[in-house]
mmCIF file of C-alpha atoms and ligand atoms in Angstrom:
data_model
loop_
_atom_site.group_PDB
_atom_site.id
_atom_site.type_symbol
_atom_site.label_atom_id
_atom_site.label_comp_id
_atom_site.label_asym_id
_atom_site.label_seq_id
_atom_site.Cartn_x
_atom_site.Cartn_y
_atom_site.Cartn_z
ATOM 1 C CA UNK W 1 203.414 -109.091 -78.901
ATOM 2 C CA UNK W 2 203.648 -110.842 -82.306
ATOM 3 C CA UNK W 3 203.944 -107.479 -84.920
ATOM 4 C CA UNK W 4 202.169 -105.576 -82.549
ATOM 5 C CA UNK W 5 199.486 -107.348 -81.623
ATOM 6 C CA UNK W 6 199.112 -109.944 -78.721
ATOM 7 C CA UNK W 7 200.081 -113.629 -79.306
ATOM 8 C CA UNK W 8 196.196 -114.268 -78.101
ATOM 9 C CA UNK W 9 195.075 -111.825 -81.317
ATOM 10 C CA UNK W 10 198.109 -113.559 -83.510
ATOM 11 C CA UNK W 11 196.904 -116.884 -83.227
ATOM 12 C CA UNK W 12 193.583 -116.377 -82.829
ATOM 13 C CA UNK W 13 193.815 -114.473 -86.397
ATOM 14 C CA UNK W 14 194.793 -115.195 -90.067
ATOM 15 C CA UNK W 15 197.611 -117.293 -88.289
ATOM 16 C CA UNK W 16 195.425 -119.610 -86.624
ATOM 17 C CA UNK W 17 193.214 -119.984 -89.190
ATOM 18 C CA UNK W 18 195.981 -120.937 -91.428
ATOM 19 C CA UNK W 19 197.558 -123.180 -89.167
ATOM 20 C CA UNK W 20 194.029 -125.032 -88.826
ATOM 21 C CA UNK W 21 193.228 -125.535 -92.532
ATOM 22 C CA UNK W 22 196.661 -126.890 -92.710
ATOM 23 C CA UNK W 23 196.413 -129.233 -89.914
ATOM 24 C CA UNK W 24 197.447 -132.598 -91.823
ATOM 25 C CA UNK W 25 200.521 -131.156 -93.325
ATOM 26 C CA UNK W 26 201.896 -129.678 -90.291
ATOM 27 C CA UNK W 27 201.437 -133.137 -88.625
ATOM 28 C CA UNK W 28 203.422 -135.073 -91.114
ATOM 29 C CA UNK W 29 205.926 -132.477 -91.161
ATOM 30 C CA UNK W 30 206.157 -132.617 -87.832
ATOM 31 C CA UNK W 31 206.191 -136.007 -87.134
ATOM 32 C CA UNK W 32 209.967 -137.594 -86.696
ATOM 33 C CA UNK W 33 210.135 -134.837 -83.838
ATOM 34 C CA UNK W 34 206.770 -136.001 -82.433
ATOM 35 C CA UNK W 35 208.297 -139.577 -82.263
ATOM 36 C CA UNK W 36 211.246 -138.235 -80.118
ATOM 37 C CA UNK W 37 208.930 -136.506 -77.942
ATOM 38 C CA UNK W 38 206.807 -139.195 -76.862
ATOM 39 C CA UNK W 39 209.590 -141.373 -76.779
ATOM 40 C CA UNK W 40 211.579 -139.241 -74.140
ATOM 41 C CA UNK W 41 207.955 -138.373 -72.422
ATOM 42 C CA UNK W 42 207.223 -142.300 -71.874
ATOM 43 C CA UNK W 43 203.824 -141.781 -71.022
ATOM 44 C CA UNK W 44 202.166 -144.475 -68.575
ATOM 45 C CA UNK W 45 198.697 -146.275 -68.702
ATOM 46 C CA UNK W 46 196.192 -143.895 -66.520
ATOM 47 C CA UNK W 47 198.447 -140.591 -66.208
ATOM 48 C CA UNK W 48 196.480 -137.391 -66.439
ATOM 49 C CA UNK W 49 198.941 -135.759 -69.249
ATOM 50 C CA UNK W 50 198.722 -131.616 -69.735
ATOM 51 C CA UNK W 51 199.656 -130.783 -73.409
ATOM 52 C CA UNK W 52 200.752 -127.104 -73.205
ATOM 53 C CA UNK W 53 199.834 -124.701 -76.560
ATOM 54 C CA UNK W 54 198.324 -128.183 -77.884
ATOM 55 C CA UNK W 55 196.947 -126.297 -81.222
ATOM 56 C CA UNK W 56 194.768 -128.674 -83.565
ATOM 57 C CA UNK W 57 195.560 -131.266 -81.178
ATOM 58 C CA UNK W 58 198.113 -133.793 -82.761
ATOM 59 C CA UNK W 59 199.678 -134.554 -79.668
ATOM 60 C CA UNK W 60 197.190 -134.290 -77.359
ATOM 61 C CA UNK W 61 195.019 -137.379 -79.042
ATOM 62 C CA UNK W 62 198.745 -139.695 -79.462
ATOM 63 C CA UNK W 63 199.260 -138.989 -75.745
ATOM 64 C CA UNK W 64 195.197 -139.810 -75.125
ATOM 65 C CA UNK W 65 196.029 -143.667 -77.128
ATOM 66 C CA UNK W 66 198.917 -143.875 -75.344
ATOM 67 C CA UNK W 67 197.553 -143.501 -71.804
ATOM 68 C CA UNK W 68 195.027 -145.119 -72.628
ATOM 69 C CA UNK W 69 191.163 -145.313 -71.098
ATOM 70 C CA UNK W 70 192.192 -145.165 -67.470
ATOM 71 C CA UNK W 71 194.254 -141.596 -68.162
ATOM 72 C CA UNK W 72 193.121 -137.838 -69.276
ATOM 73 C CA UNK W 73 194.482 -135.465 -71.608
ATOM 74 C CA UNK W 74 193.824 -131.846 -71.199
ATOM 75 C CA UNK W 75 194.987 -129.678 -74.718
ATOM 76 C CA UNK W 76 194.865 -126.315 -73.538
ATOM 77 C CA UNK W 77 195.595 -123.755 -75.839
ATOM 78 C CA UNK W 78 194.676 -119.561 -76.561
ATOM 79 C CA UNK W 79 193.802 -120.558 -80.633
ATOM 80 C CA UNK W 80 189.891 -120.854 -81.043
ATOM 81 C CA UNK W 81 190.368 -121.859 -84.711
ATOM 82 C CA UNK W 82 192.990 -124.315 -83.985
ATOM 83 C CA UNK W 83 191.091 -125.683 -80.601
ATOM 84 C CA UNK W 84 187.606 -126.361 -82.870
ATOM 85 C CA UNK W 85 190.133 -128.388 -85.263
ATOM 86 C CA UNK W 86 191.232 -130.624 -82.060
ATOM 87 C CA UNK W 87 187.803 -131.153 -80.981
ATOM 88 C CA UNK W 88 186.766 -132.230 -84.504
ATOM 89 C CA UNK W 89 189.194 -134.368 -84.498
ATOM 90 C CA UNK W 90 188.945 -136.217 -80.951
ATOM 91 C CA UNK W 91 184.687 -136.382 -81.365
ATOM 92 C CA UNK W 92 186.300 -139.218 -84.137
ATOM 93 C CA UNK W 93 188.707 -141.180 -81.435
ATOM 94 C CA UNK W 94 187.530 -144.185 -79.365
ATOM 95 C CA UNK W 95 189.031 -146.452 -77.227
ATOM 96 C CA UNK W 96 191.540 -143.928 -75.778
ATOM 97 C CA UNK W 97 191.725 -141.382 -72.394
ATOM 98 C CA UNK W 98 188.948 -138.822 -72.589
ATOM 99 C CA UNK W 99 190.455 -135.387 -74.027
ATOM 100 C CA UNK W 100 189.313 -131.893 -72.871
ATOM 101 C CA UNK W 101 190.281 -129.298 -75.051
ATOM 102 C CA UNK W 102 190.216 -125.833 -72.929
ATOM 103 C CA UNK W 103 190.754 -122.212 -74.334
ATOM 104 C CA UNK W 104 193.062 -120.824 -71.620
ATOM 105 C CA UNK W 105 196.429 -119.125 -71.196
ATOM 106 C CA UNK W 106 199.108 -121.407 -69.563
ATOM 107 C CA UNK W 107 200.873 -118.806 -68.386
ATOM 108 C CA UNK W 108 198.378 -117.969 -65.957
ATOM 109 C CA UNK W 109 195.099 -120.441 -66.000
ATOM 110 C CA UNK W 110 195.255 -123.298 -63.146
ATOM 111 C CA UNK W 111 193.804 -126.090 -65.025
ATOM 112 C CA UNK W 112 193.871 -128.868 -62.784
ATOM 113 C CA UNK W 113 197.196 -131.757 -61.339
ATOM 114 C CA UNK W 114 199.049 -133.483 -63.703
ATOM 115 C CA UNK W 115 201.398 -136.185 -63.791
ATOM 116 C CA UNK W 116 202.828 -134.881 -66.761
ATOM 117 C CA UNK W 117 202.965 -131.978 -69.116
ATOM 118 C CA UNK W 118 204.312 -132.110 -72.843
ATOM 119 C CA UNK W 119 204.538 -129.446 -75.529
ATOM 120 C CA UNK W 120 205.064 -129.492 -79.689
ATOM 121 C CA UNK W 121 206.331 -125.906 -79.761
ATOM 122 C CA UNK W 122 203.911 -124.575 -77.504
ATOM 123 C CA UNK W 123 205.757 -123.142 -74.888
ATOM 124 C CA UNK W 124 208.054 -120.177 -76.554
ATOM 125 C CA UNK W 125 205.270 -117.554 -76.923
ATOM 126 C CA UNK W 126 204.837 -116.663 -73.084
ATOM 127 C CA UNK W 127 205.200 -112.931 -72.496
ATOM 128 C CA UNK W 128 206.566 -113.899 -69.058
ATOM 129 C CA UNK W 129 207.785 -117.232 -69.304
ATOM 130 C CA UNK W 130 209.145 -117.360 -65.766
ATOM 131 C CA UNK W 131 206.038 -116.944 -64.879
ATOM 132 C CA UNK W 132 204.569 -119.381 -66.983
ATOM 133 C CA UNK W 133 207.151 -122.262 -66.053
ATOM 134 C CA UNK W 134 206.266 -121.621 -62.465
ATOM 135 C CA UNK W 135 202.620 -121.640 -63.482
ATOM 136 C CA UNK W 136 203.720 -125.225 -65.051
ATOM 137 C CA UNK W 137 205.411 -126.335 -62.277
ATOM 138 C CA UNK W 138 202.635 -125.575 -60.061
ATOM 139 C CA UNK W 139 200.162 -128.314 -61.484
ATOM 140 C CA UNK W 140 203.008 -130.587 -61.435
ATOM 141 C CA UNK W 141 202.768 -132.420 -58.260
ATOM 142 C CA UNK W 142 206.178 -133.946 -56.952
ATOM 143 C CA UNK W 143 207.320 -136.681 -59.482
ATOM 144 C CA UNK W 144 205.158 -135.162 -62.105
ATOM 145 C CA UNK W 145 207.440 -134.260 -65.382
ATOM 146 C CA UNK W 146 207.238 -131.314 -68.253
ATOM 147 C CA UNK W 147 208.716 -132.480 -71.495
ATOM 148 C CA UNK W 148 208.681 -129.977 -74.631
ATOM 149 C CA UNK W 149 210.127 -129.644 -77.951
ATOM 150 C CA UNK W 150 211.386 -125.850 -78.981
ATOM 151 C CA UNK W 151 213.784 -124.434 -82.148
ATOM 152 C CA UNK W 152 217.365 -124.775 -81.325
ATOM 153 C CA UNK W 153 219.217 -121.917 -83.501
ATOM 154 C CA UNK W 154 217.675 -120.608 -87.022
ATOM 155 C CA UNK W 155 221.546 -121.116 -88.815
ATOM 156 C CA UNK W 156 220.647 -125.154 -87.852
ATOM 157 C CA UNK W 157 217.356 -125.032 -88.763
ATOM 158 C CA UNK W 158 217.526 -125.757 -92.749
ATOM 159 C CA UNK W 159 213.774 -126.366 -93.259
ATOM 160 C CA UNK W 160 213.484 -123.003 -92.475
ATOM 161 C CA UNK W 161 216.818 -120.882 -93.791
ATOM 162 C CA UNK W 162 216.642 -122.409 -96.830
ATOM 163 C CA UNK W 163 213.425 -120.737 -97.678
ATOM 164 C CA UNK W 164 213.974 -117.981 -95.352
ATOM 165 C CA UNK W 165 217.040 -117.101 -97.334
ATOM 166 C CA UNK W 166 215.353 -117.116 -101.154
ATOM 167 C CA UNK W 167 212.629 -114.635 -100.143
ATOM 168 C CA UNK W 168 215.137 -112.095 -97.746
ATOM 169 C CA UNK W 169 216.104 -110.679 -101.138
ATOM 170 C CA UNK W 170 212.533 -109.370 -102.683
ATOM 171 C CA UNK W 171 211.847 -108.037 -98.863
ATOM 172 C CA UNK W 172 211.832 -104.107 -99.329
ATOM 173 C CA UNK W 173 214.028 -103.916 -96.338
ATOM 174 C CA UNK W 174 216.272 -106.984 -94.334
ATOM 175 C CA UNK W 175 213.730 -107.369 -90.713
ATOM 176 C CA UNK W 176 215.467 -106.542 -87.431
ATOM 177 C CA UNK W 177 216.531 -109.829 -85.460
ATOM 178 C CA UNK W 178 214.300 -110.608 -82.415
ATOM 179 C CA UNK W 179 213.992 -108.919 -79.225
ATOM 180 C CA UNK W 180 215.652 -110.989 -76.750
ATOM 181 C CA UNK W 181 213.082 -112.788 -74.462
ATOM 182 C CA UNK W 182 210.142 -112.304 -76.533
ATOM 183 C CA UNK W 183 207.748 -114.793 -77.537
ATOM 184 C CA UNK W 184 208.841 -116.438 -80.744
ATOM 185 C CA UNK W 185 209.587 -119.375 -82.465
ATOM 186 C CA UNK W 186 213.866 -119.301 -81.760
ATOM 187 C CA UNK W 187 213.486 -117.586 -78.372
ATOM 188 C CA UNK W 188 215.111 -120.869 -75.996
ATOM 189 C CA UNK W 189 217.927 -121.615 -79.201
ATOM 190 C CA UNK W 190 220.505 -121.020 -76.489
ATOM 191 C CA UNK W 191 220.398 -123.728 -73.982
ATOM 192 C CA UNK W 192 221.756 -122.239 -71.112
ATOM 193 C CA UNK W 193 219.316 -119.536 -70.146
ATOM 194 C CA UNK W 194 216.714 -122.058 -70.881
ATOM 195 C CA UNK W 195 217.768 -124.928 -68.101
ATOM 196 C CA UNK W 196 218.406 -121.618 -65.816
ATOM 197 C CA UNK W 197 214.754 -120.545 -66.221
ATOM 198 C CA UNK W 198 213.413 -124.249 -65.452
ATOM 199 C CA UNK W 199 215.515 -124.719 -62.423
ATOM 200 C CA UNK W 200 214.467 -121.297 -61.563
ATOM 201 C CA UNK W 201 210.776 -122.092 -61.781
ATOM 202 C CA UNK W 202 211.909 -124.906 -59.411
ATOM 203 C CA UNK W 203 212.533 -127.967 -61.390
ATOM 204 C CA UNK W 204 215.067 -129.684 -59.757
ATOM 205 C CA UNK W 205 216.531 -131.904 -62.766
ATOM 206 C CA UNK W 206 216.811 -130.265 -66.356
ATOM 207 C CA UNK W 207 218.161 -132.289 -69.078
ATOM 208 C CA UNK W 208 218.207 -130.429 -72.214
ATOM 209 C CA UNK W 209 219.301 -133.100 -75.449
ATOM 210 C CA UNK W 210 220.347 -131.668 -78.869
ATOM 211 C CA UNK W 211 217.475 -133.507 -82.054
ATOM 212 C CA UNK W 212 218.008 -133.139 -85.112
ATOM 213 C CA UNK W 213 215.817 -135.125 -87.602
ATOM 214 C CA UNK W 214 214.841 -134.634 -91.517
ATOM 215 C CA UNK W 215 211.181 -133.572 -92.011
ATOM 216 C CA UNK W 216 209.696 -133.671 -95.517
ATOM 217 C CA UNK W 217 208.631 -130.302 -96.452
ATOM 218 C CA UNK W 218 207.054 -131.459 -99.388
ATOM 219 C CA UNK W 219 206.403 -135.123 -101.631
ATOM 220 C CA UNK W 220 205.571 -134.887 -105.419
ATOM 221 C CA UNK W 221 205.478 -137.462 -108.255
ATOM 222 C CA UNK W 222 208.592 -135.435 -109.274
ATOM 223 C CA UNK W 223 211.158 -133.421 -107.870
ATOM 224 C CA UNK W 224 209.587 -130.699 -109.375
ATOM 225 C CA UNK W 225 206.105 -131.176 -107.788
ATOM 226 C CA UNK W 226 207.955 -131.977 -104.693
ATOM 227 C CA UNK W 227 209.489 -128.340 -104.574
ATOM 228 C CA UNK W 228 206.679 -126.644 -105.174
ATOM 229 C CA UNK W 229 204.373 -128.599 -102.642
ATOM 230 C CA UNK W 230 207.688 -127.654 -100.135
ATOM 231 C CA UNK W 231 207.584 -123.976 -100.837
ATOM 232 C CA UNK W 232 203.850 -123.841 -100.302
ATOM 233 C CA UNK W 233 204.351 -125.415 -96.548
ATOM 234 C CA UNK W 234 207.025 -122.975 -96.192
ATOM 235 C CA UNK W 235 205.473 -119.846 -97.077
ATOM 236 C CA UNK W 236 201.676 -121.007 -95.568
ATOM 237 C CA UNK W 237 203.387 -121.986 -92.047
ATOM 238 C CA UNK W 238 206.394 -120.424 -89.942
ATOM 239 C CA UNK W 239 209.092 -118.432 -89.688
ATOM 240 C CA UNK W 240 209.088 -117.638 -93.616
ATOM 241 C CA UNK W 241 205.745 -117.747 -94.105
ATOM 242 C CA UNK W 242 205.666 -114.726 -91.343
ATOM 243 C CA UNK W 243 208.081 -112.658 -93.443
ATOM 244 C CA UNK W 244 205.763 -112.766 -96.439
ATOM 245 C CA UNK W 245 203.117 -111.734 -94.774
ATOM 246 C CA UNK W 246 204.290 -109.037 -93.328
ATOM 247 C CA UNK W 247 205.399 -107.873 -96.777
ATOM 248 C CA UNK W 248 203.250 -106.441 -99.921
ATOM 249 C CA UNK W 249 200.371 -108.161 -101.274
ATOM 250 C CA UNK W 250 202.483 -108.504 -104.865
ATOM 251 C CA UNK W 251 205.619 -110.548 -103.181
ATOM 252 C CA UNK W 252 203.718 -113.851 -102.517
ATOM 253 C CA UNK W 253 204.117 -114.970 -106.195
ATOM 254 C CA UNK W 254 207.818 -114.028 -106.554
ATOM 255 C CA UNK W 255 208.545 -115.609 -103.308
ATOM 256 C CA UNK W 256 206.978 -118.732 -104.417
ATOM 257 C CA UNK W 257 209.088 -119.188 -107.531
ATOM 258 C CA UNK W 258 212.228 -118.219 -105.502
ATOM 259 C CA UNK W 259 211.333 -120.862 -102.722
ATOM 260 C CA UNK W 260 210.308 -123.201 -105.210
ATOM 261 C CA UNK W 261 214.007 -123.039 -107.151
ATOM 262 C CA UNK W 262 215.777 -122.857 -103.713
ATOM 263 C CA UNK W 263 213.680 -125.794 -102.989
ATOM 264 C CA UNK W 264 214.744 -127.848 -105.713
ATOM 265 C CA UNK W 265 218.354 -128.990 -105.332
ATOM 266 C CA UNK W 266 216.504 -130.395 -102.160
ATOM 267 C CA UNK W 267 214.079 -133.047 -103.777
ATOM 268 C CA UNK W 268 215.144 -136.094 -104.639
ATOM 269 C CA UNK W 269 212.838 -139.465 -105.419
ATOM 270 C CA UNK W 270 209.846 -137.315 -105.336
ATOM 271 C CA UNK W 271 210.780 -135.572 -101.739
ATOM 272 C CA UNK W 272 212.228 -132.541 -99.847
ATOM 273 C CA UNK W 273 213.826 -133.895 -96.686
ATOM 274 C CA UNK W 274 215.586 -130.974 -95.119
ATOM 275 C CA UNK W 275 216.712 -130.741 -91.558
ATOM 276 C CA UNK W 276 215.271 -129.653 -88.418
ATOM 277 C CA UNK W 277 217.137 -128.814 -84.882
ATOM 278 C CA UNK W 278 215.348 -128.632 -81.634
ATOM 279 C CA UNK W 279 215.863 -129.014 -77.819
ATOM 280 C CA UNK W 280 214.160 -132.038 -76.297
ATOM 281 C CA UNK W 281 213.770 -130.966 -72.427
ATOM 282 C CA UNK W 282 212.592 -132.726 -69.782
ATOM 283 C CA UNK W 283 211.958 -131.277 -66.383
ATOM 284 C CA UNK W 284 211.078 -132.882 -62.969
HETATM 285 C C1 SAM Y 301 203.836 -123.291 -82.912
HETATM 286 S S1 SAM Y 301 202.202 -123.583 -82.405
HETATM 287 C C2 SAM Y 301 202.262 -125.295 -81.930
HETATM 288 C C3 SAM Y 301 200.903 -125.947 -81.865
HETATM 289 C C4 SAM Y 301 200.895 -127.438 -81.549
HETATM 290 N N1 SAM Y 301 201.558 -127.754 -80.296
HETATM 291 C C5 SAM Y 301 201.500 -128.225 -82.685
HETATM 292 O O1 SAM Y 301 202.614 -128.743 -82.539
HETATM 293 O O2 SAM Y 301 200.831 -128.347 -83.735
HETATM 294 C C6 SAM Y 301 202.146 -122.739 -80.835
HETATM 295 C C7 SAM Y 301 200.837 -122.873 -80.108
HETATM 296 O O3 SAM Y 301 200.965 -122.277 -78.816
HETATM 297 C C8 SAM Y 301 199.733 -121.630 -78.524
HETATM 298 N N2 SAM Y 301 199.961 -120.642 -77.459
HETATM 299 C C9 SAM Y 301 200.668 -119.471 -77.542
HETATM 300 N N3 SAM Y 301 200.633 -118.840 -76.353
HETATM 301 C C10 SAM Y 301 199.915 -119.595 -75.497
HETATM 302 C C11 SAM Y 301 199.524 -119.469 -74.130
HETATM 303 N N4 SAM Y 301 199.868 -118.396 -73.405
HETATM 304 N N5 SAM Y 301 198.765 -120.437 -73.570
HETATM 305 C C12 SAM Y 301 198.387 -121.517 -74.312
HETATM 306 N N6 SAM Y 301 198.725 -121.693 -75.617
HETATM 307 C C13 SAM Y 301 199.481 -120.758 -76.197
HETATM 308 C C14 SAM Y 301 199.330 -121.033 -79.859
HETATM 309 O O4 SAM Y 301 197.973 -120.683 -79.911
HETATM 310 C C15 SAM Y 301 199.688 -122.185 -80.813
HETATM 311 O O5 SAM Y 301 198.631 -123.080 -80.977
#
C-alpha cells in the first residue's frame, strides 16, 4: 500500500502519469547510475534479458541494443501509462533484440526463462518481496543472474534531502518514517537484510557494492534557471515530490520557491549536480 492504496492503483494513477510525461528527464537524471548498471550486468549478444518494474522503458531498449538482434528483452511492469510510453518508444528502435513490453506483477506472473534479469528501481515496491525474489529466481535458470539498482539510506541521498528538507517545514505536520518492509523507495537502504532475503530466495552468490554518482537535477543558462528547472524534477518525481502531494493544494507554490533557494547554492556553470547513493546487487 502506497497512502492507502495499492502500488498497482499508485502507479497506475496521477503517479504514473507523471512519471510518463516526464520520461526524458528522469532518464538523464538517471543516467550515471544506468551506466553502472549495465556495466556490472555485462549483458551478452543473444541473452533473453528480464527488466523487472521496467516503467517507460529506458533500460529495457539499452539492454535490447546491447544484446543485440539474436537476444529478447521482456519490460514487464504493473504501470499502463508508463508501459504505453515504452512501447512508443521501442515501435521507433531498429536493429536491436525484439522488446515485449507486458503489464504483469513480478511478484507473482511467470513470464517466461531468462538468462538475466535487471532492474532501475523496480524491485522495492513488492508487498511480499520474498516472494517476489523467489518468483525472480524461478525464471532464472542455473547461471542466469538478477542485477538491480535500489536507494541506499535517505541521509546519503542528497538529490533527495536537500529538497526533502526545504519543504518538511511548510508540511502541516512532520510524516511518520516508513513501515519497515513496506514497499518504498528506501526499503533495502540497509544491506544486510537485503543479501539475507536474496540468499534466502536461493541465490547462492550476493554481492551487494556501495554507488554513489552525481546526477544533474536540473541545467539552466544560469544558476538561477538551473535551480528552478532542479526543484521542478524534485517536486514532479520522488520522494519529495510524494510529500507535496500528499499535502494542501496551496503548498506547491511555497514549496517551489523553498526548493528553488535550497537548490541554489547547488548550481554552478549552469547545473545542479547533487549526489545519489544506491546498492548495485548482483545475484546468481
Ligand atoms: C521507481 S519506478 C522505476 C521505473 C523504471 N525502472 C525506471 O528506472 O525508470 C518503479 C517501477 O516499478 C513498477 N512496479 C511496482 N511494483 C511492481 C510489480 N509488482 N511488478 C512489476 N512492476 C512493478 C512501477 O510501476 C514503476 O514503474
Amino acid at each position: 500500500m502506497a497512502g492507502g492504496i495499492t502500488q498497482a492503483e499508485y502507479w497506475n494513477g496521477e503517479v504514473g502519469a507523471r512519471w510518463a510525461r516526464n520520461q526524458a528527464v528522469l532518464d538523464a537524471v538517471f543516467a550515471p547510475l544506468t551506466e553502472a548498471l549495465f556495466d556490472r550486468a555485462a549483458l551478452r549478444g543473444g541473452e533473453a534479458v528480464l527488466d523487472i518494474g521496467c516503467g517507460s522503458g529506458a533500460t529495457s531498449l539499452e539492454a535490447a541494443r546491447r544484446v543485440g538482434p539474436e537476444g529478447a528483452v521482456t519490460g514487464a511492469d504493473i504501470s499502463a501509462p508508463l508501459l504505453a510510453v515504452a512501447r512508443s518508444r521501442a515501435e521507433a528502435e531498429s536493429g536491436a533484440a525484439p522488446i515485449r513490453f507486458v503489464e504483469a506483477d513480478v511478484e507473482r506472473a511467470d513470464l517466461g526463462a531468462y538468462g538475466q534479469a535487471l532492474s532501475r528501481f523496480g524491485v522495492m515496491f513488492f508487498p511480499d518481496s520474498a516472494r517476489a525474489f523467489v518468483n525472480i529466481r524461478r525464471m532464472l535458470p542455473p547461471g542466469g543472474r538478477l542485477t538491480f539498482l535500489c536507494w541506499r539510506a535517505l541521509p546519503e541521498n542528497l538529490w533527495v534531502t536537500v529538497p526533502r528538507e526545504a519543504v518538511l517545514p511548510l508540511l502541516p505536520e512532520i510524516p511518520p518514517p516508513p513501515q519497515p518492509d513496506t514497499p518504498g523507495p528506501f526499503r533495502f537502504a540497509a544491506a544486510d537484510p537485503l543479501v539475507a532475503l536474496l540468499r534466502g530466495a536461493g541465490f547462492g552468490t550476493v554481492a551487494c557494492d556501495a554507488v554513489d554518482r552525481d546526477v544533474v537535477l536540473g541545467r539552466g543558462a544560469t544558476d538561477a534557471e538551473a535551480a528552478q528547472a532542479a526543484a521542478h524534477v524534485a517536486l514532479n518525481l520522488g520522494p519529495t515530490a510524494h510529500l507535496v502531494r500528499e499535502a494542501e493544494p496551496d503548498l506547491r507554490s511555497r514549496a517551489e520557491a523553498a526548493v528553488t533557494a535550497a537548490l541554489t547554492p547547488h548550481a554552478q556553470g549552469g547545473t545542479v549536480r547533487l549526489r545519489a547513493a544506491c546498492w548495485l546487487v548482483q545475484a546468481g
